[in-house]
Coordinates of C-alpha atoms in Angstrom, one line a residue:
M1 CA -9.1 -59.0 52.1
T2 CA -5.8 -60.8 51.8
M3 CA -6.1 -60.6 48.0
I4 CA -6.1 -56.9 47.8
P5 CA -2.3 -56.4 48.2
F6 CA -1.6 -58.9 45.5
V7 CA -4.1 -57.2 43.1
R8 CA -2.4 -53.9 43.8
L9 CA 1.0 -55.4 43.2
F10 CA -0.2 -57.0 39.9
L11 CA -1.6 -53.6 38.7
V12 CA 1.7 -51.8 39.5
C13 CA 3.7 -54.4 37.6
L14 CA 1.4 -54.2 34.7
L15 CA 1.7 -50.5 34.5
C16 CA 5.5 -50.7 34.7
L17 CA 5.5 -53.3 31.9
L18 CA 3.3 -51.1 29.7
G19 CA 5.5 -48.1 30.5
A20 CA 8.6 -50.0 29.5
V21 CA 7.1 -51.2 26.3
A22 CA 6.0 -47.7 25.4
G23 CA 9.4 -46.4 26.3
A24 CA 11.1 -49.0 24.1
Q25 CA 8.7 -48.1 21.2
E26 CA 9.5 -44.4 21.8
D27 CA 13.2 -45.1 21.9
S28 CA 13.0 -47.1 18.7
Q29 CA 11.6 -44.0 17.0
S30 CA 14.4 -41.8 18.2
W31 CA 17.1 -43.2 15.9
Y32 CA 17.7 -45.4 12.9
E33 CA 18.9 -48.9 13.6
A34 CA 22.2 -49.8 11.9
E35 CA 23.9 -53.1 11.8
D36 CA 27.4 -51.9 10.9
L37 CA 28.5 -48.2 11.0
N38 CA 31.7 -47.4 9.1
T39 CA 33.3 -50.8 9.8
G40 CA 36.0 -50.1 7.2
L41 CA 37.2 -47.0 9.1
G42 CA 38.1 -48.8 12.3
A43 CA 37.3 -47.5 15.7
A44 CA 36.4 -43.9 16.1
P45 CA 38.6 -41.6 18.3
D46 CA 37.5 -41.6 21.9
N47 CA 37.2 -37.8 22.1
L48 CA 35.0 -37.6 19.0
D49 CA 31.7 -36.0 20.1
R50 CA 28.8 -37.0 17.9
S51 CA 26.1 -37.1 20.6
T52 CA 24.1 -34.1 19.4
P53 CA 23.6 -32.4 16.0
R54 CA 25.5 -29.4 17.1
A55 CA 28.4 -31.4 18.5
A56 CA 28.6 -33.5 15.4
M57 CA 28.7 -30.5 13.1
R58 CA 31.3 -28.7 15.3
S59 CA 33.5 -31.7 15.5
F60 CA 33.4 -32.1 11.7
I61 CA 34.3 -28.5 11.0
D62 CA 37.1 -28.5 13.6
L63 CA 38.6 -31.7 12.3
T64 CA 38.5 -30.6 8.7
D65 CA 40.0 -27.3 9.5
Q66 CA 42.9 -29.2 11.1
E67 CA 42.9 -31.4 7.9
R68 CA 42.2 -34.5 10.0
F69 CA 40.0 -35.9 7.3
N70 CA 40.5 -39.6 8.4
W71 CA 38.9 -38.6 11.8
A72 CA 36.2 -36.4 10.1
A73 CA 35.2 -39.4 8.0
H74 CA 33.7 -41.0 11.2
I75 CA 31.0 -38.3 11.1
L76 CA 29.8 -39.6 7.6
N77 CA 27.5 -42.6 7.3
L78 CA 29.4 -44.6 4.7
S79 CA 27.0 -47.6 4.8
D80 CA 26.4 -47.4 1.1
L81 CA 30.1 -47.8 0.3
P82 CA 31.8 -51.2 0.3
V83 CA 33.7 -51.9 3.5
G84 CA 37.0 -52.2 1.6
Q85 CA 36.6 -48.6 0.1
Q86 CA 35.5 -46.8 3.2
A87 CA 39.0 -46.2 4.5
E88 CA 40.1 -44.7 1.2
D89 CA 37.0 -42.8 0.1
G90 CA 35.9 -41.7 3.6
P91 CA 38.6 -39.0 4.1
R92 CA 38.3 -37.8 0.5
L93 CA 34.5 -37.4 0.8
A94 CA 35.0 -35.6 4.2
A95 CA 37.4 -33.1 2.6
M96 CA 35.0 -32.5 -0.3
L97 CA 32.0 -32.1 2.0
A98 CA 34.0 -29.7 4.2
S99 CA 34.8 -27.6 1.1
V100 CA 31.1 -27.5 0.1
I101 CA 30.0 -26.5 3.6
E102 CA 32.7 -23.8 3.7
R103 CA 31.8 -22.3 0.4
R104 CA 28.1 -22.8 0.1
I105 CA 26.5 -23.4 3.5
W106 CA 26.2 -20.8 6.2
V107 CA 25.6 -23.0 9.3
N108 CA 22.9 -21.8 11.5
W109 CA 24.3 -22.8 14.9
S110 CA 21.4 -21.6 16.9
G111 CA 19.1 -23.8 14.8
L112 CA 21.2 -26.9 15.4
S113 CA 19.9 -28.7 18.5
A114 CA 22.3 -29.3 21.4
R115 CA 20.0 -32.2 22.7
P116 CA 20.7 -35.8 21.8
D117 CA 17.0 -36.3 20.8
A118 CA 17.1 -32.9 18.9
M119 CA 13.7 -32.0 20.5
V120 CA 12.2 -28.8 19.0
E121 CA 12.3 -26.2 21.7
S122 CA 10.4 -22.9 21.6
E123 CA 10.6 -20.5 24.5
A124 CA 7.7 -18.4 23.2
G125 CA 5.6 -21.5 22.8
N126 CA 4.4 -20.5 19.3
N127 CA 6.2 -23.2 17.3
P128 CA 3.7 -25.9 16.2
R129 CA 6.4 -28.6 16.4
A130 CA 7.5 -27.6 19.9
G131 CA 8.3 -30.7 22.1
E132 CA 8.7 -33.0 19.0
T133 CA 11.8 -35.2 19.0
R134 CA 13.7 -35.7 15.7
R135 CA 16.1 -38.2 14.3
N136 CA 16.7 -36.4 11.0
I137 CA 17.7 -32.8 10.6
R138 CA 18.2 -30.8 7.4
I139 CA 21.2 -28.5 7.4
E140 CA 20.7 -26.9 4.0
L141 CA 18.8 -27.3 0.7
V142 CA 21.1 -26.7 -2.2
E143 CA 19.9 -26.4 -5.8
V144 CA 22.2 -27.6 -8.7
N145 CA 21.1 -27.3 -12.3
G146 CA 17.4 -27.3 -11.3
Q147 CA 17.9 -30.3 -8.9
A148 CA 17.5 -30.0 -5.2
Y149 CA 20.1 -31.7 -2.9
E150 CA 19.8 -31.8 0.9
V151 CA 22.6 -31.8 3.4
R152 CA 21.3 -33.8 6.4
L153 CA 22.3 -35.1 9.8
A154 CA 20.6 -38.2 11.2
R155 CA 20.8 -40.2 14.4
Y156 CA 22.0 -43.9 14.1
K157 CA 22.4 -46.6 16.7
E158 CA 24.6 -49.6 16.2
S159 CA 23.8 -52.7 18.3
G160 CA 25.5 -52.3 21.7
Q161 CA 26.6 -48.8 21.0
D162 CA 25.3 -45.3 22.0
P163 CA 23.4 -43.5 19.2
V164 CA 25.4 -40.9 17.2
W165 CA 24.6 -38.2 14.7
L166 CA 26.1 -38.6 11.2
F167 CA 25.7 -37.2 7.7
T168 CA 23.2 -39.4 6.0
P169 CA 24.2 -41.8 3.2
Q170 CA 22.2 -39.7 0.7
T171 CA 24.2 -36.7 1.6
V172 CA 27.4 -38.7 1.2
E173 CA 26.3 -39.9 -2.2
D174 CA 25.6 -36.3 -3.3
V175 CA 28.9 -34.9 -2.1
P176 CA 30.9 -35.4 -5.4
G177 CA 28.2 -33.5 -7.4
L178 CA 28.0 -30.7 -4.9
F179 CA 31.8 -30.5 -4.8
A180 CA 31.9 -30.2 -8.6
E181 CA 29.4 -27.3 -8.4
F182 CA 30.7 -25.4 -5.4
G183 CA 34.2 -26.6 -4.9
P184 CA 37.4 -24.7 -5.7
R185 CA 37.5 -23.0 -9.1
R186 CA 40.3 -22.8 -11.7
F187 CA 41.4 -19.4 -10.6
E188 CA 42.1 -20.6 -7.1
R189 CA 44.8 -23.0 -8.3
F190 CA 47.1 -19.9 -8.7
I191 CA 46.5 -18.5 -5.3
P192 CA 49.5 -18.9 -3.0
Q193 CA 49.0 -21.3 -0.1
S194 CA 49.8 -18.5 2.4
L195 CA 46.7 -16.6 1.3
K196 CA 44.4 -19.6 1.7
T197 CA 44.6 -19.4 5.5
R198 CA 41.7 -18.2 7.6
A199 CA 41.5 -14.6 8.5
G200 CA 38.3 -14.3 10.5
P201 CA 35.2 -15.5 8.8
L202 CA 36.9 -15.4 5.3
R203 CA 40.2 -16.6 3.9
A204 CA 43.0 -14.1 3.4
W205 CA 42.7 -13.9 -0.4
E206 CA 39.0 -13.2 -0.2
W207 CA 39.6 -10.0 1.7
I208 CA 41.6 -8.8 -1.3
A209 CA 39.5 -10.3 -4.0
L210 CA 36.1 -9.1 -2.7
P211 CA 36.7 -5.3 -3.0
L212 CA 38.3 -5.9 -6.5
Y213 CA 35.2 -8.0 -7.5
L214 CA 32.9 -5.2 -6.4
A215 CA 35.0 -2.5 -8.2
I216 CA 35.0 -4.5 -11.4
L217 CA 31.2 -5.0 -11.2
G218 CA 30.8 -1.2 -10.7
L219 CA 32.8 -0.5 -13.8
L220 CA 30.8 -3.1 -15.7
L221 CA 27.5 -1.5 -14.6
W222 CA 28.7 2.0 -15.7
G223 CA 30.0 0.7 -19.0
T224 CA 26.8 -1.3 -19.8
N225 CA 24.6 1.7 -19.0
R226 CA 26.7 4.0 -21.3
F227 CA 26.6 1.4 -24.1
V228 CA 22.8 1.0 -23.9
L229 CA 22.4 4.8 -23.9
M230 CA 24.7 5.0 -26.9
L231 CA 22.5 2.4 -28.7
S232 CA 19.4 4.4 -28.0
K233 CA 20.8 7.5 -29.7
K234 CA 21.2 5.5 -32.9
T235 CA 17.6 4.4 -32.9
S236 CA 15.4 6.3 -35.4
R237 CA 12.1 5.7 -33.8
A238 CA 11.3 8.1 -30.9
F239 CA 9.3 5.8 -28.8
L240 CA 12.0 3.1 -29.0
R241 CA 14.7 5.6 -28.0
Q242 CA 12.5 6.6 -25.1
A243 CA 12.0 3.0 -24.0
I244 CA 15.7 2.2 -24.2
D245 CA 16.7 5.3 -22.3
R246 CA 14.2 4.5 -19.5
A247 CA 15.4 0.8 -19.4
A248 CA 19.1 1.5 -19.6
M249 CA 20.0 1.3 -15.9
P250 CA 17.8 -1.7 -15.1
L251 CA 19.2 -3.6 -18.1
A252 CA 22.7 -2.7 -16.9
L253 CA 21.9 -4.0 -13.4
M254 CA 20.6 -7.2 -14.9
V255 CA 23.6 -7.8 -17.2
T256 CA 26.0 -7.0 -14.3
A257 CA 24.3 -9.4 -12.0
F258 CA 24.3 -12.1 -14.7
V259 CA 28.1 -11.7 -15.4
A260 CA 28.8 -11.7 -11.6
Q261 CA 26.9 -15.0 -11.3
L262 CA 28.9 -16.5 -14.2
F263 CA 32.1 -15.3 -12.5
L264 CA 31.2 -17.1 -9.3
N265 CA 30.3 -20.2 -11.1
L266 CA 33.3 -20.4 -13.4
A267 CA 36.2 -18.4 -11.9
V268 CA 36.1 -18.2 -8.2
S269 CA 34.1 -19.4 -5.2
F270 CA 33.9 -17.4 -2.0
S271 CA 33.3 -18.7 1.4
G272 CA 29.8 -19.5 2.8
P273 CA 29.1 -16.1 4.6
V274 CA 29.9 -14.2 1.3
T275 CA 28.2 -16.7 -1.0
N276 CA 25.0 -16.8 1.1
V277 CA 24.7 -13.0 0.8
V278 CA 26.0 -12.4 -2.7
R279 CA 24.1 -15.2 -4.6
P280 CA 20.6 -14.2 -3.3
A281 CA 21.5 -10.5 -3.8
L282 CA 22.4 -11.3 -7.5
V283 CA 19.2 -13.2 -8.0
I284 CA 17.1 -10.3 -6.6
I285 CA 19.1 -7.8 -8.7
M286 CA 18.6 -9.8 -11.9
V287 CA 14.9 -10.3 -11.3
S288 CA 14.4 -6.6 -10.3
G289 CA 16.4 -5.3 -13.2
F290 CA 14.4 -7.4 -15.7
G291 CA 11.1 -6.4 -14.1
I292 CA 11.9 -2.7 -14.0
A293 CA 13.2 -2.7 -17.6
A294 CA 10.1 -4.5 -18.9
L295 CA 7.8 -2.2 -17.0
R296 CA 9.6 0.9 -18.4
V297 CA 9.3 -0.5 -21.9
V298 CA 5.6 -1.1 -21.4
D299 CA 5.3 2.5 -20.1
A300 CA 6.9 3.8 -23.2
I301 CA 4.6 1.7 -25.4
L302 CA 1.5 2.9 -23.5
D303 CA 2.6 6.5 -23.7
R304 CA 3.0 6.1 -27.5
I305 CA -0.4 4.6 -27.8
T306 CA -1.9 7.3 -25.6
L307 CA -0.3 10.2 -27.6
R308 CA -1.3 8.6 -31.0
V309 CA -4.9 7.6 -30.1
V310 CA -5.8 10.1 -27.4
G311 CA -3.4 13.0 -27.5
D312 CA -3.1 15.5 -24.7
I313 CA -5.9 14.7 -22.3
D314 CA -8.4 17.1 -20.8
D315 CA -12.1 17.5 -20.6
T316 CA -12.3 18.7 -24.2
R317 CA -11.7 15.1 -25.2
S318 CA -14.6 12.7 -25.7
L319 CA -15.8 10.4 -23.0
E320 CA -14.6 7.4 -24.9
K321 CA -11.0 8.8 -25.1
R322 CA -10.9 9.7 -21.4
E323 CA -12.1 6.2 -20.5
L324 CA -9.5 4.7 -22.8
Y325 CA -6.8 6.7 -21.1
T326 CA -8.0 5.6 -17.6
S327 CA -8.1 2.0 -18.8
I328 CA -4.5 2.3 -20.0
F329 CA -3.4 3.5 -16.5
A330 CA -5.4 0.6 -15.0
L331 CA -3.7 -1.8 -17.4
R332 CA -0.4 -0.5 -16.2
R333 CA -1.3 -1.1 -12.6
I334 CA -2.4 -4.7 -13.4
I335 CA 0.9 -5.3 -15.2
V336 CA 2.9 -3.9 -12.2
L337 CA 1.0 -6.1 -9.8
F338 CA 1.6 -9.2 -12.0
M339 CA 5.3 -8.5 -12.4
V340 CA 5.8 -7.8 -8.7
G341 CA 4.0 -11.0 -7.8
F342 CA 5.9 -13.0 -10.4
A343 CA 9.2 -11.6 -9.2
I344 CA 8.5 -12.4 -5.6
V345 CA 7.4 -16.0 -6.4
Y346 CA 10.5 -16.5 -8.6
V347 CA 12.9 -15.3 -6.0
L348 CA 11.3 -17.4 -3.3
L349 CA 11.4 -20.5 -5.5
R350 CA 15.0 -19.7 -6.7
L351 CA 16.3 -19.3 -3.1
N352 CA 14.1 -22.2 -1.7
L353 CA 12.5 -19.9 0.8
F354 CA 8.9 -21.1 0.6
E355 CA 9.3 -23.7 3.3
S356 CA 11.2 -21.6 5.8
I357 CA 8.9 -18.6 5.2
G358 CA 5.8 -20.8 5.4
M359 CA 6.9 -22.2 8.8
T360 CA 7.8 -18.7 10.0
L361 CA 4.4 -17.4 9.0
L362 CA 2.6 -20.3 10.6
A363 CA 4.6 -19.9 13.8
S364 CA 4.1 -16.1 14.0
A365 CA 0.8 -15.5 12.2
G366 CA -0.6 -13.4 15.0
V367 CA 2.4 -11.1 15.2
L368 CA 2.7 -10.8 11.4
T369 CA -1.0 -10.0 11.1
V370 CA -0.6 -7.2 13.6
L371 CA 2.5 -5.8 11.9
L372 CA 0.9 -5.9 8.5
G373 CA -2.2 -4.3 9.8
I374 CA -0.3 -1.4 11.3
A375 CA 2.5 -0.9 8.8
G376 CA 0.6 -1.8 5.6
Q377 CA -2.8 -0.3 6.3
A378 CA -2.2 3.0 4.5
V379 CA -0.4 1.4 1.5
L380 CA -2.8 -1.4 1.1
G381 CA -5.8 0.9 1.6
N382 CA -4.5 3.2 -1.2
I383 CA -3.9 0.4 -3.6
L384 CA -7.4 -1.1 -3.1
A385 CA -8.9 2.4 -3.5
S386 CA -6.9 2.9 -6.7
L387 CA -8.2 -0.4 -8.1
Q388 CA -11.7 0.6 -7.0
I389 CA -11.3 3.8 -9.1
A390 CA -10.0 1.8 -12.0
L391 CA -13.0 -0.6 -12.0
A392 CA -15.8 1.7 -11.0
K393 CA -14.5 4.9 -12.7
P394 CA -16.1 7.5 -10.6
V395 CA -13.5 9.8 -12.1
R396 CA -11.5 9.4 -15.3
I397 CA -8.2 10.8 -16.3
G398 CA -9.0 14.2 -17.9
D399 CA -12.2 14.7 -16.0
S400 CA -12.8 18.2 -14.7
I401 CA -13.6 18.1 -11.0
L402 CA -14.2 20.4 -8.0
F403 CA -12.3 19.0 -5.0
E404 CA -12.1 20.9 -1.8
D405 CA -12.8 24.3 -3.6
N406 CA -10.1 23.5 -6.2
W407 CA -11.2 23.3 -9.8
A408 CA -8.8 20.8 -11.4
Y409 CA -8.3 18.2 -14.0
V410 CA -7.5 14.6 -13.0
E411 CA -4.0 14.3 -14.6
S412 CA -2.9 10.8 -13.3
I413 CA -4.2 8.0 -11.1
Y414 CA -1.4 6.0 -9.5
Y415 CA -1.4 3.2 -7.0
T416 CA -1.3 5.3 -3.9
F417 CA -2.1 8.9 -5.0
I418 CA -4.0 11.0 -7.6
R419 CA -2.4 14.0 -9.2
L420 CA -4.7 16.9 -10.0
R421 CA -3.8 19.8 -12.3
T422 CA -5.5 23.0 -11.3
W423 CA -6.6 25.7 -13.8
D424 CA -3.6 27.8 -12.9
E425 CA -1.2 24.9 -13.5
R426 CA -0.6 23.9 -9.9
R427 CA -0.4 20.2 -9.0
I428 CA -2.3 18.8 -6.1
V429 CA -1.2 15.3 -5.0
V430 CA -4.0 13.5 -3.0
P431 CA -3.8 10.1 -1.4
V432 CA -6.3 7.8 -3.2
R433 CA -7.9 6.7 0.0
Y434 CA -8.4 10.2 1.1
F435 CA -9.8 11.2 -2.3
V436 CA -12.5 8.5 -2.4
S437 CA -13.5 9.3 1.1
K438 CA -14.3 12.9 0.4
P439 CA -17.2 14.3 -1.7
F440 CA -16.2 16.0 -5.0
E441 CA -18.0 17.3 -8.0
N442 CA -17.3 15.6 -11.3
W443 CA -18.2 18.1 -14.0
S444 CA -17.4 15.6 -16.7
V445 CA -19.3 12.5 -15.5
R446 CA -21.6 12.5 -18.6
D447 CA -20.0 15.2 -20.8
A448 CA -17.9 18.3 -20.2
R449 CA -20.7 20.9 -20.7
I450 CA -21.1 23.4 -17.8
Y451 CA -23.4 26.3 -16.9
S452 CA -21.5 29.5 -16.1
T453 CA -23.2 32.1 -13.9
I454 CA -22.4 35.8 -14.0
K455 CA -23.7 37.9 -11.1
L456 CA -23.9 41.7 -11.1
I457 CA -25.1 44.0 -8.3
L458 CA -27.1 47.0 -9.7
D459 CA -29.2 49.8 -8.5
H460 CA -33.0 49.3 -8.2
S461 CA -33.5 51.7 -11.2
A462 CA -31.7 49.4 -13.6
D463 CA -33.8 48.2 -16.5
I464 CA -33.7 44.4 -16.3
G465 CA -35.4 43.8 -19.7
E466 CA -32.9 46.0 -21.6
L467 CA -29.9 44.3 -19.8
R468 CA -31.3 40.8 -20.5
E469 CA -31.6 41.5 -24.2
K470 CA -28.1 42.9 -24.3
F471 CA -26.7 39.9 -22.5
I472 CA -28.4 37.5 -25.0
E473 CA -27.0 39.6 -27.9
L474 CA -23.4 39.5 -26.5
A475 CA -23.6 35.8 -25.6
K476 CA -24.7 34.7 -29.1
A477 CA -21.7 36.4 -30.5
K478 CA -19.3 34.3 -28.4
D479 CA -17.8 31.1 -29.8
G480 CA -17.6 29.6 -26.3
V481 CA -21.4 29.7 -25.9
I482 CA -23.6 26.7 -26.9
D483 CA -27.3 25.9 -26.6
H484 CA -28.4 29.5 -27.2
D485 CA -32.0 28.5 -26.3
K486 CA -30.8 28.1 -22.7
L487 CA -29.5 31.7 -22.3
C488 CA -31.4 33.4 -19.5
A489 CA -31.1 36.2 -17.0
Y490 CA -33.0 36.8 -13.8
V491 CA -33.0 38.9 -10.7
S492 CA -31.7 36.5 -8.1
G493 CA -31.5 38.7 -5.0
Q494 CA -32.4 42.1 -3.6
T495 CA -31.2 44.2 -0.6
S496 CA -31.8 47.8 0.5
N497 CA -28.7 48.8 -1.5
G498 CA -29.5 47.2 -4.8
Q499 CA -30.6 44.2 -6.7
E500 CA -28.5 41.1 -7.8
M501 CA -28.9 40.0 -11.4
S502 CA -27.7 36.6 -12.6
F503 CA -26.9 35.7 -16.2
Y504 CA -26.7 32.0 -17.2
V505 CA -24.7 30.7 -20.2
M506 CA -23.9 27.1 -21.3
S507 CA -20.3 26.3 -22.4
P508 CA -18.8 23.1 -24.0
D509 CA -16.3 22.6 -21.2
P510 CA -15.2 24.2 -17.9
S511 CA -12.1 25.9 -19.3
T512 CA -14.0 27.5 -22.1
G513 CA -16.8 28.3 -19.7
W514 CA -14.5 30.1 -17.3
E515 CA -13.0 32.2 -20.2
T516 CA -16.4 33.0 -21.6
E517 CA -17.7 34.0 -18.2
M518 CA -14.9 36.5 -17.8
Q519 CA -15.4 38.0 -21.2
L520 CA -19.2 38.4 -20.8
R521 CA -18.8 40.0 -17.4
E522 CA -16.4 42.6 -18.9
D523 CA -18.8 43.3 -21.8
L524 CA -21.7 43.8 -19.5
L525 CA -19.8 46.1 -17.3
N526 CA -18.5 48.1 -20.3
Y527 CA -22.1 48.4 -21.6
I528 CA -23.4 49.7 -18.2
R529 CA -20.4 52.0 -17.8
E530 CA -20.8 53.6 -21.2
N531 CA -24.6 53.8 -21.5
H532 CA -26.1 53.6 -18.0
P533 CA -23.7 54.7 -15.3
D534 CA -26.7 55.6 -13.2
W535 CA -27.4 51.8 -12.8
W536 CA -24.5 51.4 -10.4
P537 CA -25.7 50.7 -6.9
R538 CA -26.3 53.8 -4.7
E539 CA -26.7 54.4 -1.0
R540 CA -29.5 56.9 0.1
V541 CA -29.3 58.8 3.3
M542 CA -32.2 60.6 4.9
S543 CA -31.7 63.8 6.9
E544 CA -32.8 64.0 10.5
G545 CA -35.9 66.0 9.7
G546 CA -36.8 63.6 7.0
A547 CA -37.5 66.4 4.5
T548 CA -34.4 66.2 2.4
S549 CA -32.5 63.2 0.9
M550 CA -29.3 62.7 -1.0
S551 CA -27.8 59.9 -2.8
F552 CA -24.3 58.9 -3.9
D553 CA -22.8 56.3 -6.1
A554 CA -22.0 53.3 -3.9
S555 CA -19.4 52.1 -6.5

């Protein structure tokens, strides 16, 4: 019994020892061990706060704004420099890095941790890295001539000293190259020193230069557009002139954005807030301008092919030509999808957004799915329905259809809607998803031939045989009637007032059939009016006594 307290004491000591070892291992992973930190710079100022990533970055920017570059050098890890050069090169590198941060990097202060261990915090609890401590943080990924450079802060601990956050040696090594790319330009040498002072988020001269910069770009856009249109007028080929006219404005946007990018690279460099907005915007404009211009040129070429091979499309064209026209529209949709996808991927790669967007999607997949499901349901549904029509071809461009009591031709099939041209030249625009969900009659699914029916209401005394023979005679004389062996006429109904007679005629296409139907109805009515007016339907009234009767023409 006396051994039990000693056993308990032993277990408690063992657990404390294990906890201390685990804590030491954990602490050893919270920073990088360093033998000597910036020995050549001497002792760091006592009020220099480098305990957290946010404090280190704030101290660096405040010191460089005050031009205390010898103090700011203490926030750089100069371990890769010889000790004798640290005092000379440290302030110079700090000044260069400050210029790069000012002109190229827009510091995300909310993303910089205010904790010494830089633990990832997520109030919503949807960050997969929540609760993870860090000893290395990326501030920005910068691309220079196809090479990626990272500006990073890391946590270092010198023996006997508290751990501090410093810019990594790799970042310090990359500073000269970044400064050469994003540092002051030649034009800035001529700016008076008084205009280089800060005025809010920008320097004083930038408030003057930025409106002038935008005005010059506007004039360049207008001039480029006019120049391209002038070139198109000198082109002899019609389809080339049409293509250049369509692509004039997108080309002008692309050229303007390219010149603006060159101006930023060679002449002047704006501060980070402007640069981080203008540079991505210029990339997007260039890619969009090129894509739209290419698409419009492709449209002009496809229109040329269509007019030369197919001509004006309607149901009088052969099935092969209508299928070709539909396939051309499907090809256009595939080209658009490819170009949009290529543009999105290029912009994401050019702006290094894949990693951040990927983390955001991973962190908020549920919310994003709901938003896309609600906002994009109609658009995505119409696009998928359009592709379904392009592949299955239940209708083709030029087909004659009956849709919701409207006889119309399928004039165009786009991503989200179908445009129908009615017989009286009206245009009906129908969402593709709605169109494929409703029944419709395709009168051109095999060929464009159609039966037309002419119905007349006549008196019971009308001679059906004589009228049938006259109808066949009149129909054979019409150019719009085919398959004469299928001409027929029957009594299709009867009431107390008269009998209904139906005449059937085959026509090569719906438009010809409609016209032929109208003409034959007029001819039959004229024949009855001139030769047998007594065939018009009559109403008979019996007297009360039933002995007398009278009749009158119901027409």
